[in-house]
Amino acid sequence: MKKRICALALALALTLSVPAVAAQDSADNFVRSRTYSGQFADLPADSTFYSNVAALYEYGLTVGKADGTFGLRDQLTVGQVVIFAGRIRSLYRTGDTEAGPGAHAGEDDEAAALRYLRYLQAEGVIGTELDEVLSAPATRAQVAHVLASTLPEEVLPAVHQDLVTQAYASRRFITDVTEYTPYHQDILTLYRAGVSVGSDGTGSFLPDQPITRGAAAAMLTRMVDPSLRVTPDWDLGRESWSAQGATMGDLVPLGTYVAAPSSEAELDESIRYMLASNQNTLTLQYPSLSVVSARQVMEAALADVKTYCEQCYNTVNCTYSADGAITLTFSAADAGEKILTYRDAAMEAAIAVHDDLWERGEITASMTDYEKAQVYFTWICDNCVYDYSAGDSSLSHIAYNLFENGTAVCDGYTGAYNLLLKLEGIDCTALSNSSHIWTVATLDGTEYHIDTTWGDSGPAPNYSYFAMTPDESWQHHSW
């Protein structure tokens, strides 16, 4: 019996002496292995980022700067973001902040960030898009881009998916982030995971602004510590999805006024400047104009305006002088100044349709752009008939008539549909040939052609004209 007890004791001693082995690919590797006790001279206890910077130290992700400070207000460089992300990734994958990057070490005199960059690239976290800017101050959008894929979704789940989707779709929150913002999906990923709530009550992310080390510490520690993650404090009542108060001008990306546009792109800038200002008159100044050149400007401007057919303009009057001054006044049919009244009525009706579909739950925040666009396609087909009697001056050529009288021709169908899509924040335009016009929309990152006019050619919506590929669209109507 005595021998047996001794053997058991020895076995127990051997078991206790075996060092712990870090789990592979595990959030259990995120352990506070050190205690912060005032190591950083510039981190007062009442600092906004005190708990985050202290946690960054305790998780072994930083030792601060050589002078004994953390550098709260210093700008973080792209390379430093890459280093922090590399350490987090390595800690999750191996239990050691340096094991992963260490396997990608190069020459002794190379930039410190390179081994972390190569590691993240080998892991598929980022590509080569940041290779040339490692020493530059990091924008907040770049930080989001690096962090969004550093950890898998099971470690960084989208716990605020519906909240953020609905808030963003309402155009009342995160308003400085659009589909044109670099890395906008990565930014939204951080909101959905509770890594960011923005910098003010509306969740502004300030994507183009540099980020301080203190603000970065907040994001970094929320990556590894769920207890530090945050929930947006947003009111998502009716106001969060209602389109009330929107104007036609709100639906146009603001352009820059170019007095003498010499290309299609410059002319579009000036047209968008006018439309976004809720104006219908555009004055340009060229060095000189002839009858021919004035007509060319007029026709080019009208063609551009028609791509924004939801604005209810389809005609233009032109006055010009030989010294180069030209004034373009846009209207529709024979509406004249009444066009402003028609535009207001069309907008009010479109908002009512939008809000009613949300109110009844036919449109929800969790739906994709594709699903929302299909709901509006169905609504257009169910609530309009083609106006076979329409002449050139008929109001059926503009969205107003579809909403107010339930009749339209192709430009009225397309204008009304595009107006509804843009109220959802869906990017779209109008494409035409010599006899027809239809919608081109970007739904969930993919370009589709949508023809509501031909979709309404029977007793029920014909969905073969919804979400066509460009090749499929070409088979129906070339351009």
PDB file of N, CA and C in Angstrom, residues 305-348:
ATOM      1  N   VAL A 305     -29.005  64.488 -67.930  1.00  0.00           N
ATOM      2  CA  VAL A 305     -30.117  64.648 -66.988  1.00  0.00           C
ATOM      3  C   VAL A 305     -31.067  63.452 -67.061  1.00  0.00           C
ATOM      4  N   LYS A 306     -31.264  62.901 -68.248  1.00  0.00           N
ATOM      5  CA  LYS A 306     -32.185  61.783 -68.383  1.00  0.00           C
ATOM      6  C   LYS A 306     -31.690  60.524 -67.674  1.00  0.00           C
ATOM      7  N   THR A 307     -30.391  60.440 -67.404  1.00  0.00           N
ATOM      8  CA  THR A 307     -29.908  59.305 -66.616  1.00  0.00           C
ATOM      9  C   THR A 307     -30.370  59.412 -65.168  1.00  0.00           C
ATOM     10  N   TYR A 308     -30.780  60.609 -64.763  1.00  0.00           N
ATOM     11  CA  TYR A 308     -31.369  60.842 -63.443  1.00  0.00           C
ATOM     12  C   TYR A 308     -32.876  61.046 -63.619  1.00  0.00           C
ATOM     13  N   CYS A 309     -33.531  60.109 -64.295  1.00  0.00           N
ATOM     14  CA  CYS A 309     -34.932  60.327 -64.681  1.00  0.00           C
ATOM     15  C   CYS A 309     -35.866  60.414 -63.485  1.00  0.00           C
ATOM     16  N   GLU A 310     -35.430  59.955 -62.326  1.00  0.00           N
ATOM     17  CA  GLU A 310     -36.264  60.112 -61.129  1.00  0.00           C
ATOM     18  C   GLU A 310     -36.450  61.573 -60.744  1.00  0.00           C
ATOM     19  N   GLN A 311     -35.629  62.462 -61.310  1.00  0.00           N
ATOM     20  CA  GLN A 311     -35.736  63.893 -61.010  1.00  0.00           C
ATOM     21  C   GLN A 311     -36.879  64.573 -61.772  1.00  0.00           C
ATOM     22  N   CYS A 312     -37.516  63.838 -62.689  1.00  0.00           N
ATOM     23  CA  CYS A 312     -38.692  64.331 -63.437  1.00  0.00           C
ATOM     24  C   CYS A 312     -38.369  65.408 -64.475  1.00  0.00           C
ATOM     25  N   TYR A 313     -37.145  65.471 -64.959  1.00  0.00           N
ATOM     26  CA  TYR A 313     -36.788  66.392 -66.035  1.00  0.00           C
ATOM     27  C   TYR A 313     -36.564  65.595 -67.326  1.00  0.00           C
ATOM     28  N   ASN A 314     -37.167  66.064 -68.419  1.00  0.00           N
ATOM     29  CA  ASN A 314     -36.899  65.414 -69.704  1.00  0.00           C
ATOM     30  C   ASN A 314     -36.861  66.387 -70.880  1.00  0.00           C
ATOM     31  N   THR A 315     -36.929  67.688 -70.593  1.00  0.00           N
ATOM     32  CA  THR A 315     -36.786  68.701 -71.634  1.00  0.00           C
ATOM     33  C   THR A 315     -35.839  69.795 -71.140  1.00  0.00           C
ATOM     34  N   VAL A 316     -35.305  70.588 -72.084  1.00  0.00           N
ATOM     35  CA  VAL A 316     -34.423  71.684 -71.710  1.00  0.00           C
ATOM     36  C   VAL A 316     -34.630  72.852 -72.658  1.00  0.00           C
ATOM     37  N   ASN A 317     -34.646  74.032 -72.113  1.00  0.00           N
ATOM     38  CA  ASN A 317     -34.634  75.272 -72.893  1.00  0.00           C
ATOM     39  C   ASN A 317     -33.265  75.905 -72.749  1.00  0.00           C
ATOM     40  N   CYS A 318     -32.802  76.539 -73.799  1.00  0.00           N
ATOM     41  CA  CYS A 318     -31.441  77.055 -73.826  1.00  0.00           C
ATOM     42  C   CYS A 318     -31.421  78.502 -74.296  1.00  0.00           C
ATOM     43  N   THR A 319     -30.714  79.348 -73.584  1.00  0.00           N
ATOM     44  CA  THR A 319     -30.399  80.694 -74.053  1.00  0.00           C
ATOM     45  C   THR A 319     -28.892  80.842 -73.987  1.00  0.00           C
ATOM     46  N   TYR A 320     -28.310  81.494 -75.004  1.00  0.00           N
ATOM     47  CA  TYR A 320     -26.862  81.634 -75.028  1.00  0.00           C
ATOM     48  C   TYR A 320     -26.485  82.903 -75.768  1.00  0.00           C
ATOM     49  N   SER A 321     -25.240  83.285 -75.590  1.00  0.00           N
ATOM     50  CA  SER A 321     -24.704  84.438 -76.302  1.00  0.00           C
ATOM     51  C   SER A 321     -23.374  84.043 -76.927  1.00  0.00           C
ATOM     52  N   ALA A 322     -22.964  84.799 -77.937  1.00  0.00           N
ATOM     53  CA  ALA A 322     -21.738  84.471 -78.655  1.00  0.00           C
ATOM     54  C   ALA A 322     -20.511  84.528 -77.771  1.00  0.00           C
ATOM     55  N   ASP A 323     -20.581  85.302 -76.664  1.00  0.00           N
ATOM     56  CA  ASP A 323     -19.406  85.390 -75.787  1.00  0.00           C
ATOM     57  C   ASP A 323     -19.236  84.162 -74.896  1.00  0.00           C
ATOM     58  N   GLY A 324     -20.121  83.171 -75.040  1.00  0.00           N
ATOM     59  CA  GLY A 324     -19.927  81.894 -74.354  1.00  0.00           C
ATOM     60  C   GLY A 324     -20.833  81.614 -73.183  1.00  0.00           C
ATOM     61  N   ALA A 325     -21.666  82.567 -72.783  1.00  0.00           N
ATOM     62  CA  ALA A 325     -22.586  82.324 -71.671  1.00  0.00           C
ATOM     63  C   ALA A 325     -23.778  81.506 -72.165  1.00  0.00           C
ATOM     64  N   ILE A 326     -24.114  80.453 -71.445  1.00  0.00           N
ATOM     65  CA  ILE A 326     -25.252  79.615 -71.822  1.00  0.00           C
ATOM     66  C   ILE A 326     -26.017  79.231 -70.565  1.00  0.00           C
ATOM     67  N   THR A 327     -27.345  79.361 -70.622  1.00  0.00           N
ATOM     68  CA  THR A 327     -28.206  79.014 -69.494  1.00  0.00           C
ATOM     69  C   THR A 327     -29.157  77.917 -69.938  1.00  0.00           C
ATOM     70  N   LEU A 328     -29.147  76.820 -69.208  1.00  0.00           N
ATOM     71  CA  LEU A 328     -29.989  75.662 -69.493  1.00  0.00           C
ATOM     72  C   LEU A 328     -31.061  75.563 -68.415  1.00  0.00           C
ATOM     73  N   THR A 329     -32.320  75.522 -68.825  1.00  0.00           N
ATOM     74  CA  THR A 329     -33.435  75.414 -67.886  1.00  0.00           C
ATOM     75  C   THR A 329     -34.174  74.123 -68.173  1.00  0.00           C
ATOM     76  N   PHE A 330     -34.236  73.242 -67.180  1.00  0.00           N
ATOM     77  CA  PHE A 330     -34.812  71.907 -67.367  1.00  0.00           C
ATOM     78  C   PHE A 330     -36.245  71.854 -66.855  1.00  0.00           C
ATOM     79  N   SER A 331     -37.069  71.110 -67.563  1.00  0.00           N
ATOM     80  CA  SER A 331     -38.459  70.920 -67.186  1.00  0.00           C
ATOM     81  C   SER A 331     -38.896  69.551 -67.686  1.00  0.00           C
ATOM     82  N   ALA A 332     -40.197  69.388 -67.909  1.00  0.00           N
ATOM     83  CA  ALA A 332     -40.716  68.124 -68.442  1.00  0.00           C
ATOM     84  C   ALA A 332     -41.951  68.407 -69.281  1.00  0.00           C
ATOM     85  N   ALA A 333     -42.045  67.709 -70.411  1.00  0.00           N
ATOM     86  CA  ALA A 333     -43.198  67.863 -71.293  1.00  0.00           C
ATOM     87  C   ALA A 333     -43.459  69.352 -71.519  1.00  0.00           C
ATOM     88  N   ASP A 334     -44.688  69.795 -71.286  1.00  0.00           N
ATOM     89  CA  ASP A 334     -45.001  71.227 -71.372  1.00  0.00           C
ATOM     90  C   ASP A 334     -45.278  71.797 -69.983  1.00  0.00           C
ATOM     91  N   ALA A 335     -44.631  71.247 -68.981  1.00  0.00           N
ATOM     92  CA  ALA A 335     -44.959  71.623 -67.604  1.00  0.00           C
ATOM     93  C   ALA A 335     -44.488  73.018 -67.237  1.00  0.00           C
ATOM     94  N   GLY A 336     -43.402  73.490 -67.849  1.00  0.00           N
ATOM     95  CA  GLY A 336     -42.870  74.800 -67.488  1.00  0.00           C
ATOM     96  C   GLY A 336     -42.502  74.844 -66.016  1.00  0.00           C
ATOM     97  N   GLU A 337     -42.867  75.948 -65.358  1.00  0.00           N
ATOM     98  CA  GLU A 337     -42.554  76.101 -63.934  1.00  0.00           C
ATOM     99  C   GLU A 337     -43.356  75.145 -63.052  1.00  0.00           C
ATOM    100  N   LYS A 338     -44.435  74.566 -63.589  1.00  0.00           N
ATOM    101  CA  LYS A 338     -45.212  73.606 -62.806  1.00  0.00           C
ATOM    102  C   LYS A 338     -44.397  72.362 -62.466  1.00  0.00           C
ATOM    103  N   ILE A 339     -43.294  72.178 -63.181  1.00  0.00           N
ATOM    104  CA  ILE A 339     -42.486  71.002 -62.927  1.00  0.00           C
ATOM    105  C   ILE A 339     -42.046  70.921 -61.478  1.00  0.00           C
ATOM    106  N   LEU A 340     -41.821  72.058 -60.832  1.00  0.00           N
ATOM    107  CA  LEU A 340     -41.411  72.045 -59.418  1.00  0.00           C
ATOM    108  C   LEU A 340     -42.515  71.471 -58.547  1.00  0.00           C
ATOM    109  N   THR A 341     -43.775  71.801 -58.884  1.00  0.00           N
ATOM    110  CA  THR A 341     -44.909  71.243 -58.152  1.00  0.00           C
ATOM    111  C   THR A 341     -45.024  69.743 -58.393  1.00  0.00           C
ATOM    112  N   TYR A 342     -44.846  69.336 -59.654  1.00  0.00           N
ATOM    113  CA  TYR A 342     -44.911  67.914 -59.979  1.00  0.00           C
ATOM    114  C   TYR A 342     -43.807  67.129 -59.271  1.00  0.00           C
ATOM    115  N   ARG A 343     -42.617  67.711 -59.214  1.00  0.00           N
ATOM    116  CA  ARG A 343     -41.511  67.038 -58.537  1.00  0.00           C
ATOM    117  C   ARG A 343     -41.806  66.857 -57.051  1.00  0.00           C
ATOM    118  N   ASP A 344     -42.320  67.901 -56.415  1.00  0.00           N
ATOM    119  CA  ASP A 344     -42.654  67.798 -54.991  1.00  0.00           C
ATOM    120  C   ASP A 344     -43.719  66.730 -54.754  1.00  0.00           C
ATOM    121  N   ALA A 345     -44.714  66.683 -55.637  1.00  0.00           N
ATOM    122  CA  ALA A 345     -45.792  65.698 -55.484  1.00  0.00           C
ATOM    123  C   ALA A 345     -45.266  64.281 -55.700  1.00  0.00           C
ATOM    124  N   ALA A 346     -44.380  64.111 -56.689  1.00  0.00           N
ATOM    125  CA  ALA A 346     -43.804  62.785 -56.931  1.00  0.00           C
ATOM    126  C   ALA A 346     -42.987  62.330 -55.731  1.00  0.00           C
ATOM    127  N   MET A 347     -42.225  63.241 -55.153  1.00  0.00           N
ATOM    128  CA  MET A 347     -41.395  62.888 -54.003  1.00  0.00           C
ATOM    129  C   MET A 347     -42.269  62.522 -52.804  1.00  0.00           C
ATOM    130  N   GLU A 348     -43.298  63.297 -52.573  1.00  0.00           N
ATOM    131  CA  GLU A 348     -44.198  63.023 -51.449  1.00  0.00           C
ATOM    132  C   GLU A 348     -44.869  61.662 -51.619  1.00  0.00           C
TER     133      GLU A 348
END
